[in-house]
PDB file of C-alpha atoms in Angstrom:
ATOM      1  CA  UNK A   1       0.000   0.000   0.000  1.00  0.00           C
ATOM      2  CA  UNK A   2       1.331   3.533  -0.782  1.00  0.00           C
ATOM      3  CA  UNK A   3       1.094   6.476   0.783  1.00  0.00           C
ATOM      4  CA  UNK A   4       0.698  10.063  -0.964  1.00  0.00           C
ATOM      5  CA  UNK A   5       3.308  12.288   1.127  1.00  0.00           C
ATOM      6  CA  UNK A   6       2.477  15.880   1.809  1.00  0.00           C
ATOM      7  CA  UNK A   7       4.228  18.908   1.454  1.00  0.00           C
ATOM      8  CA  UNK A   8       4.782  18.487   5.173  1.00  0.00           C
ATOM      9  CA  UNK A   9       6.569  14.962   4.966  1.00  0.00           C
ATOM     10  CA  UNK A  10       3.898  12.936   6.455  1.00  0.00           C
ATOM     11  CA  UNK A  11       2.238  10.255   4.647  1.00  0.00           C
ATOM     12  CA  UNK A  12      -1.964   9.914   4.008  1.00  0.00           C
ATOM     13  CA  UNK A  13      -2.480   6.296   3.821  1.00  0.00           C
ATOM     14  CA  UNK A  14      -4.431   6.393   0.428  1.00  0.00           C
ATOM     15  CA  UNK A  15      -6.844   3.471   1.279  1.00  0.00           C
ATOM     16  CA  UNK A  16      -7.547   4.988   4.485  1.00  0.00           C
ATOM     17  CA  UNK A  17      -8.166   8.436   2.918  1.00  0.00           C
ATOM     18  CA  UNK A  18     -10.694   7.105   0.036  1.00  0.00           C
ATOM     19  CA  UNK A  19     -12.535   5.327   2.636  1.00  0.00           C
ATOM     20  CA  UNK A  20     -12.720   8.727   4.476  1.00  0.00           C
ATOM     21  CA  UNK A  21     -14.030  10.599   0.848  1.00  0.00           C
ATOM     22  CA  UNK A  22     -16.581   7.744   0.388  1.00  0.00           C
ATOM     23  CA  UNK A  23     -18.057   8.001   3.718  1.00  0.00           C
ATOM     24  CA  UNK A  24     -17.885  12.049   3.519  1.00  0.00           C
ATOM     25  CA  UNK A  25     -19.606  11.604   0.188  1.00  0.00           C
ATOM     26  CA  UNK A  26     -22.437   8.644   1.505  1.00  0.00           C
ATOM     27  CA  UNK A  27     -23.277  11.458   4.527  1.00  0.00           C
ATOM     28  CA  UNK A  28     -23.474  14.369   1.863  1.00  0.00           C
ATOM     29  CA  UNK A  29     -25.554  12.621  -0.528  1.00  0.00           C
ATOM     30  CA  UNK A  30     -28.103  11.613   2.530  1.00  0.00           C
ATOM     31  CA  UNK A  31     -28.476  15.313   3.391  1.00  0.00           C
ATOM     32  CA  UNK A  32     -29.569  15.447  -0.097  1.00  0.00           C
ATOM     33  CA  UNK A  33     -26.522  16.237  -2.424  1.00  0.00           C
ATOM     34  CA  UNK A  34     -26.100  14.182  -5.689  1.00  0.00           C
ATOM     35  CA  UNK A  35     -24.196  11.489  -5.443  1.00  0.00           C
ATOM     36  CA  UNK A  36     -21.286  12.138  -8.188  1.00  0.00           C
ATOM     37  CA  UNK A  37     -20.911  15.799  -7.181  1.00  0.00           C
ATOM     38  CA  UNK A  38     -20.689  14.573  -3.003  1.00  0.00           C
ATOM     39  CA  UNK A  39     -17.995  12.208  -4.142  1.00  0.00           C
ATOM     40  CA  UNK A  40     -15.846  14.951  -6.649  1.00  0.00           C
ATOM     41  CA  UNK A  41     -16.477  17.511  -3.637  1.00  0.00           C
ATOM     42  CA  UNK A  42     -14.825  14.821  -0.822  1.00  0.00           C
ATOM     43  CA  UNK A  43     -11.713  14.121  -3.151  1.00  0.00           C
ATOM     44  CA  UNK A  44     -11.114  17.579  -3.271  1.00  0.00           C
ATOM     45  CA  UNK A  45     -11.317  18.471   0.354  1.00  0.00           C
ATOM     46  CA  UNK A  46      -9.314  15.658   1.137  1.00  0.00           C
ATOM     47  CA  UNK A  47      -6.708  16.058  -1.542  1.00  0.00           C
ATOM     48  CA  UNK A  48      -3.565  18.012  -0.296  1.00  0.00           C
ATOM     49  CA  UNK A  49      -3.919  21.122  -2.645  1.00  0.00           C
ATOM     50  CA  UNK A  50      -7.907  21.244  -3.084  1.00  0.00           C
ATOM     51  CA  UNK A  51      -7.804  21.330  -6.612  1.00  0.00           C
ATOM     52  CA  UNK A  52      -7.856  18.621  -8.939  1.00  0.00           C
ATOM     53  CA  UNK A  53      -8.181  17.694 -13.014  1.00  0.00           C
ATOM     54  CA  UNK A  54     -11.018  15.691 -14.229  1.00  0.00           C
ATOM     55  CA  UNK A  55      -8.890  12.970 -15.168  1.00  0.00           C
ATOM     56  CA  UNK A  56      -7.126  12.853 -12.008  1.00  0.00           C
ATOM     57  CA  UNK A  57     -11.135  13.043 -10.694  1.00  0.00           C
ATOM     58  CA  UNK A  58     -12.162  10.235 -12.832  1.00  0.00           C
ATOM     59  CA  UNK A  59      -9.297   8.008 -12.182  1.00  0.00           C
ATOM     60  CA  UNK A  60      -9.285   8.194  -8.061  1.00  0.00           C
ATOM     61  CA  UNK A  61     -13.050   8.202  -7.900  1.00  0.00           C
ATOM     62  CA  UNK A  62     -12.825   4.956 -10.783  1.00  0.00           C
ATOM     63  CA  UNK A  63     -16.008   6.834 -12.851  1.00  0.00           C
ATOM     64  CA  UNK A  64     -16.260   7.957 -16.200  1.00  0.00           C
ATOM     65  CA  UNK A  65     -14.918  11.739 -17.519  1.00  0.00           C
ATOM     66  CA  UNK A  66     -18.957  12.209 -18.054  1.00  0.00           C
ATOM     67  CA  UNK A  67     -19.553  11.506 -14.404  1.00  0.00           C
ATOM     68  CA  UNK A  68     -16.566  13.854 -13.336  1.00  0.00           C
ATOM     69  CA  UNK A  69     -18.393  16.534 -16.124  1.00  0.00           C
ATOM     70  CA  UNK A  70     -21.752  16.251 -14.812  1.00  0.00           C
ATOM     71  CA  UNK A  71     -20.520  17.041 -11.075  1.00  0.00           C
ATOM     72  CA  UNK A  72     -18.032  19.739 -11.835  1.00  0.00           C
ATOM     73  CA  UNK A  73     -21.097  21.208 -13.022  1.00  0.00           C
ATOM     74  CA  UNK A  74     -23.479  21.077 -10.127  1.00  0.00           C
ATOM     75  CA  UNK A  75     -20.494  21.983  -7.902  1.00  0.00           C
ATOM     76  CA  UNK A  76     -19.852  24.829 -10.003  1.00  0.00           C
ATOM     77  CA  UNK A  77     -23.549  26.075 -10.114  1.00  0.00           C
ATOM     78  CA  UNK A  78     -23.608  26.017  -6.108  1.00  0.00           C
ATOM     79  CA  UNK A  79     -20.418  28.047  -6.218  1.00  0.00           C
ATOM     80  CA  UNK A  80     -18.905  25.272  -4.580  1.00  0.00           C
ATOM     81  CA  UNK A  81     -15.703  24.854  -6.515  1.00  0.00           C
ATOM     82  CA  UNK A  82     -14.209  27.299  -9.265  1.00  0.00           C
ATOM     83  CA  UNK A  83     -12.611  26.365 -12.432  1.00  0.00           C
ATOM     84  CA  UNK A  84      -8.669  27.240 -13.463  1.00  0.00           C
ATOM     85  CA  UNK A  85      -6.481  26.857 -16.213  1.00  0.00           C
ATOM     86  CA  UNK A  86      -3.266  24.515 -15.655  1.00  0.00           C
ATOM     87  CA  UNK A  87      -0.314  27.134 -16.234  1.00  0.00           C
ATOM     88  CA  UNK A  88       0.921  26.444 -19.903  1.00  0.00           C
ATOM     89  CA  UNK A  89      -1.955  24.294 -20.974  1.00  0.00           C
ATOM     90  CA  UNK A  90      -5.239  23.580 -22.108  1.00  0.00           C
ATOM     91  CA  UNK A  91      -6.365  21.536 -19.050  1.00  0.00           C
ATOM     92  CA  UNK A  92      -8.309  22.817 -16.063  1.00  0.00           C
ATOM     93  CA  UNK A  93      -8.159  21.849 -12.545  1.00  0.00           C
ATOM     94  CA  UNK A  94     -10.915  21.691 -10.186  1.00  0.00           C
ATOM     95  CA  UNK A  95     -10.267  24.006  -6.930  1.00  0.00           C
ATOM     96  CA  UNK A  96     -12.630  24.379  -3.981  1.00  0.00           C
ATOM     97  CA  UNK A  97     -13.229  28.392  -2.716  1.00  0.00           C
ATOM     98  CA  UNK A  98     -10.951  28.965   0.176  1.00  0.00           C
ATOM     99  CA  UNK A  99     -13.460  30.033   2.739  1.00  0.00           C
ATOM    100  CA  UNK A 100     -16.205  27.221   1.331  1.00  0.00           C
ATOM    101  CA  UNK A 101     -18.300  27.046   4.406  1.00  0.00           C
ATOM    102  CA  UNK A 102     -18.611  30.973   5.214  1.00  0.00           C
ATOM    103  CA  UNK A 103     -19.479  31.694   1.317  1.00  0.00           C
ATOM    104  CA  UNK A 104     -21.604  28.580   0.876  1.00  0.00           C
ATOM    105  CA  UNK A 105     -23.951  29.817   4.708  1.00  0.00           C
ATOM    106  CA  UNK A 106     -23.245  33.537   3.377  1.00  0.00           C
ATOM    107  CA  UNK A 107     -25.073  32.738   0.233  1.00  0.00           C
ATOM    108  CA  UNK A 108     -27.814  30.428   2.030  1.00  0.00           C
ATOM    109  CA  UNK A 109     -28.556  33.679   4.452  1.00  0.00           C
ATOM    110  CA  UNK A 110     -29.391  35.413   1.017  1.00  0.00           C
ATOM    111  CA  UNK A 111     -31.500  32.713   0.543  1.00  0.00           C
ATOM    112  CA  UNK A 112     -33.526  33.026   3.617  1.00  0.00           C
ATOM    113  CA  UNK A 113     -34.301  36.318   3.599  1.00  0.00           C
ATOM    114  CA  UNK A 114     -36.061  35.878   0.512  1.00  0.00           C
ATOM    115  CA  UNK A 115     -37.531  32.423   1.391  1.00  0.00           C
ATOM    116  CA  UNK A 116     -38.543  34.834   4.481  1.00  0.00           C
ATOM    117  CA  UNK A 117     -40.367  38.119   2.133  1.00  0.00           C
ATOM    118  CA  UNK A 118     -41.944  35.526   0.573  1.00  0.00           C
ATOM    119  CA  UNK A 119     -43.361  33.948   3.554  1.00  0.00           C
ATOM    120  CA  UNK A 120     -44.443  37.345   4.751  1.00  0.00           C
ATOM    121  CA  UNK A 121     -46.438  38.022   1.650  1.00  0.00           C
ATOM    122  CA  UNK A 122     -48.445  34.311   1.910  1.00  0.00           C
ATOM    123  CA  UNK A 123     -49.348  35.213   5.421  1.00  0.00           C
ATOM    124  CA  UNK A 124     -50.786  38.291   4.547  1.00  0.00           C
ATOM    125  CA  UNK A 125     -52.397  36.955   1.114  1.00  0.00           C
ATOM    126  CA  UNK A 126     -53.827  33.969   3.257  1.00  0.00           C
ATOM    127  CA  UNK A 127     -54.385  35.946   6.555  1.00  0.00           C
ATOM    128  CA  UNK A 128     -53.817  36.741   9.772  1.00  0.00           C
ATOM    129  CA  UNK A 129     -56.631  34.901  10.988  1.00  0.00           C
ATOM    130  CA  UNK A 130     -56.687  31.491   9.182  1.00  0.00           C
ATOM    131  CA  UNK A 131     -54.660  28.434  10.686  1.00  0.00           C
ATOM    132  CA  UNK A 132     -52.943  28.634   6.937  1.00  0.00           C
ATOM    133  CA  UNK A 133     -51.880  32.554   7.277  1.00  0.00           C
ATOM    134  CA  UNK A 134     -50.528  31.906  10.973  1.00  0.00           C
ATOM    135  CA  UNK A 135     -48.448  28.732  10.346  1.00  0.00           C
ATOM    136  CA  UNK A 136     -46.863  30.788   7.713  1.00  0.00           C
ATOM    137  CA  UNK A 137     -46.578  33.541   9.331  1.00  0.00           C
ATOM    138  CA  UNK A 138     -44.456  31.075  12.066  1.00  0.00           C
ATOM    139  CA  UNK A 139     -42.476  29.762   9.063  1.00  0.00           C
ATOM    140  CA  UNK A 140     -41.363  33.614   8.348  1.00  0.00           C
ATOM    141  CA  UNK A 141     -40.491  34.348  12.058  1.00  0.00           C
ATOM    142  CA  UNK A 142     -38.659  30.972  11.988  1.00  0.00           C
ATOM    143  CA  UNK A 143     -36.502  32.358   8.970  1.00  0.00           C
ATOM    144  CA  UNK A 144     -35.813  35.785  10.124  1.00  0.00           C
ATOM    145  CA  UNK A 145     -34.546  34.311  13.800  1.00  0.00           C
ATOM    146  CA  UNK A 146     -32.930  31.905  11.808  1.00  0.00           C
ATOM    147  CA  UNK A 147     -31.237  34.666   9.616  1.00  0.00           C
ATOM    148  CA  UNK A 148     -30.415  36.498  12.782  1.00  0.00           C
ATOM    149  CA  UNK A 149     -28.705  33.777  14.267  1.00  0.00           C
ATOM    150  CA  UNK A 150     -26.714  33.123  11.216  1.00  0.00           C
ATOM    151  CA  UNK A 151     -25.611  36.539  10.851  1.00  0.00           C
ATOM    152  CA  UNK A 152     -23.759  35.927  14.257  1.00  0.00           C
ATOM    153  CA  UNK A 153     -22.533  32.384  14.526  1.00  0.00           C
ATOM    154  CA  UNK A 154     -20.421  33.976  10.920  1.00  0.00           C
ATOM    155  CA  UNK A 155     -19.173  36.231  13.118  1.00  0.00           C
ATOM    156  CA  UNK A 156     -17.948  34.534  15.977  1.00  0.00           C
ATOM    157  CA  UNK A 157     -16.521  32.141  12.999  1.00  0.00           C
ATOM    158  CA  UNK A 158     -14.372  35.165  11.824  1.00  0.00           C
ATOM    159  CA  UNK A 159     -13.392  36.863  14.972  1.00  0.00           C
ATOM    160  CA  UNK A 160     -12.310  32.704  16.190  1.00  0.00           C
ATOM    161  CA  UNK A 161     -10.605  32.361  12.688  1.00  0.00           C
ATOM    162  CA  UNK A 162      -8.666  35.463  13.017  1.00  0.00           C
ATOM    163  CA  UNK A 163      -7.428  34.696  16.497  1.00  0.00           C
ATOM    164  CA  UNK A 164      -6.638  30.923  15.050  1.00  0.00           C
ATOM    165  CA  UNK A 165      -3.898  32.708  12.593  1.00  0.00           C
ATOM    166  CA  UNK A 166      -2.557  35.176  15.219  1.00  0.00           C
ATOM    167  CA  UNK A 167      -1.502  32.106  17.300  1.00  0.00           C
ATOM    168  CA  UNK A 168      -0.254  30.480  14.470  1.00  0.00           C
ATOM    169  CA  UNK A 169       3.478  29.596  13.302  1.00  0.00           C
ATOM    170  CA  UNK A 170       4.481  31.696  10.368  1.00  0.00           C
ATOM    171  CA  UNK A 171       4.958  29.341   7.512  1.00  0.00           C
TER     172      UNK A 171
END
């Protein structure tokens, strides 16, 4: 069995670290993610640079280039990866956002607060005084605590992230 080594010296046990993207992937695609793009996503995050060609893709996930294809592009669309252009040729690698999570819930809080307007306006369209208008009506509130919420668990994550890198060896 052979190890990939890092730029650190230390050696990922590649069996061990497949098994790691197919379980990452099995967990994504039960929370609802398609299958293909759960499993490109996982060998990204787990590979050492985060970025990836499709035929380096298609040959540690064993699928076809159309698989590979048909991911990048739902990964792409949820502005969950970004494409780039292999310095002196024609091929592209695969590279996940730096930041991922904080975009990705950034994005989802613009989500909510329209999911949230649009709540609003059903309550009012189905009334305040029908089982109907006050169940959405909850359903808005839920939304706008919701957003609140968000707003500052992303920034607690910044404020810990930043005191993360002042405690951190300068590489």
């Amino acid at each position: 069995m052979s190890g990939m080594s890092t730029p650190e010296g230390t050696e990922v046990d590649d069996a061990a670290a497949s098994r790691f993207v197919e379980r990452l992937a099995a967990e994504m695609t039960e929370a609802g993610m398609q299958r293909m793009a759960a499993r490109v996503f996982a060998a990204l995050l787990a590979s050492e640079t985060a970025s990836m060609t499709s035929a380096e893709l298609a040959e540690q996930l064993k699928i076809s280039p159309a698989a590979v294809s048909g991911a990048i592009r739902y990964l792409s669309q949820v502005s969950m990866i970004s494409r780039e252009r292999d310095p002196g040729t024609r091929r592209e690698r695969y590279v996940l956002h730096n930041e991922l999570w904080y975009e990705t819930f950034t994005r989802r809080d613009q989500v909510l607060t329209r999911w949230e307007k649009v709540l609003r306006d059903g309550a009012e369209t189905l009334g305040p005084d029908t089982a109907a208008g006050r169940r959405t009506a909850e359903t808005a509130d839920f939304f706008a605590f919701l957003q609140t919420e968000m707003l500052g668990i992303m920034d607690r994550w910044r404020v810990h992230k930043e005191a993360q890198g002042a405690g951190a060896p300068a590489s």
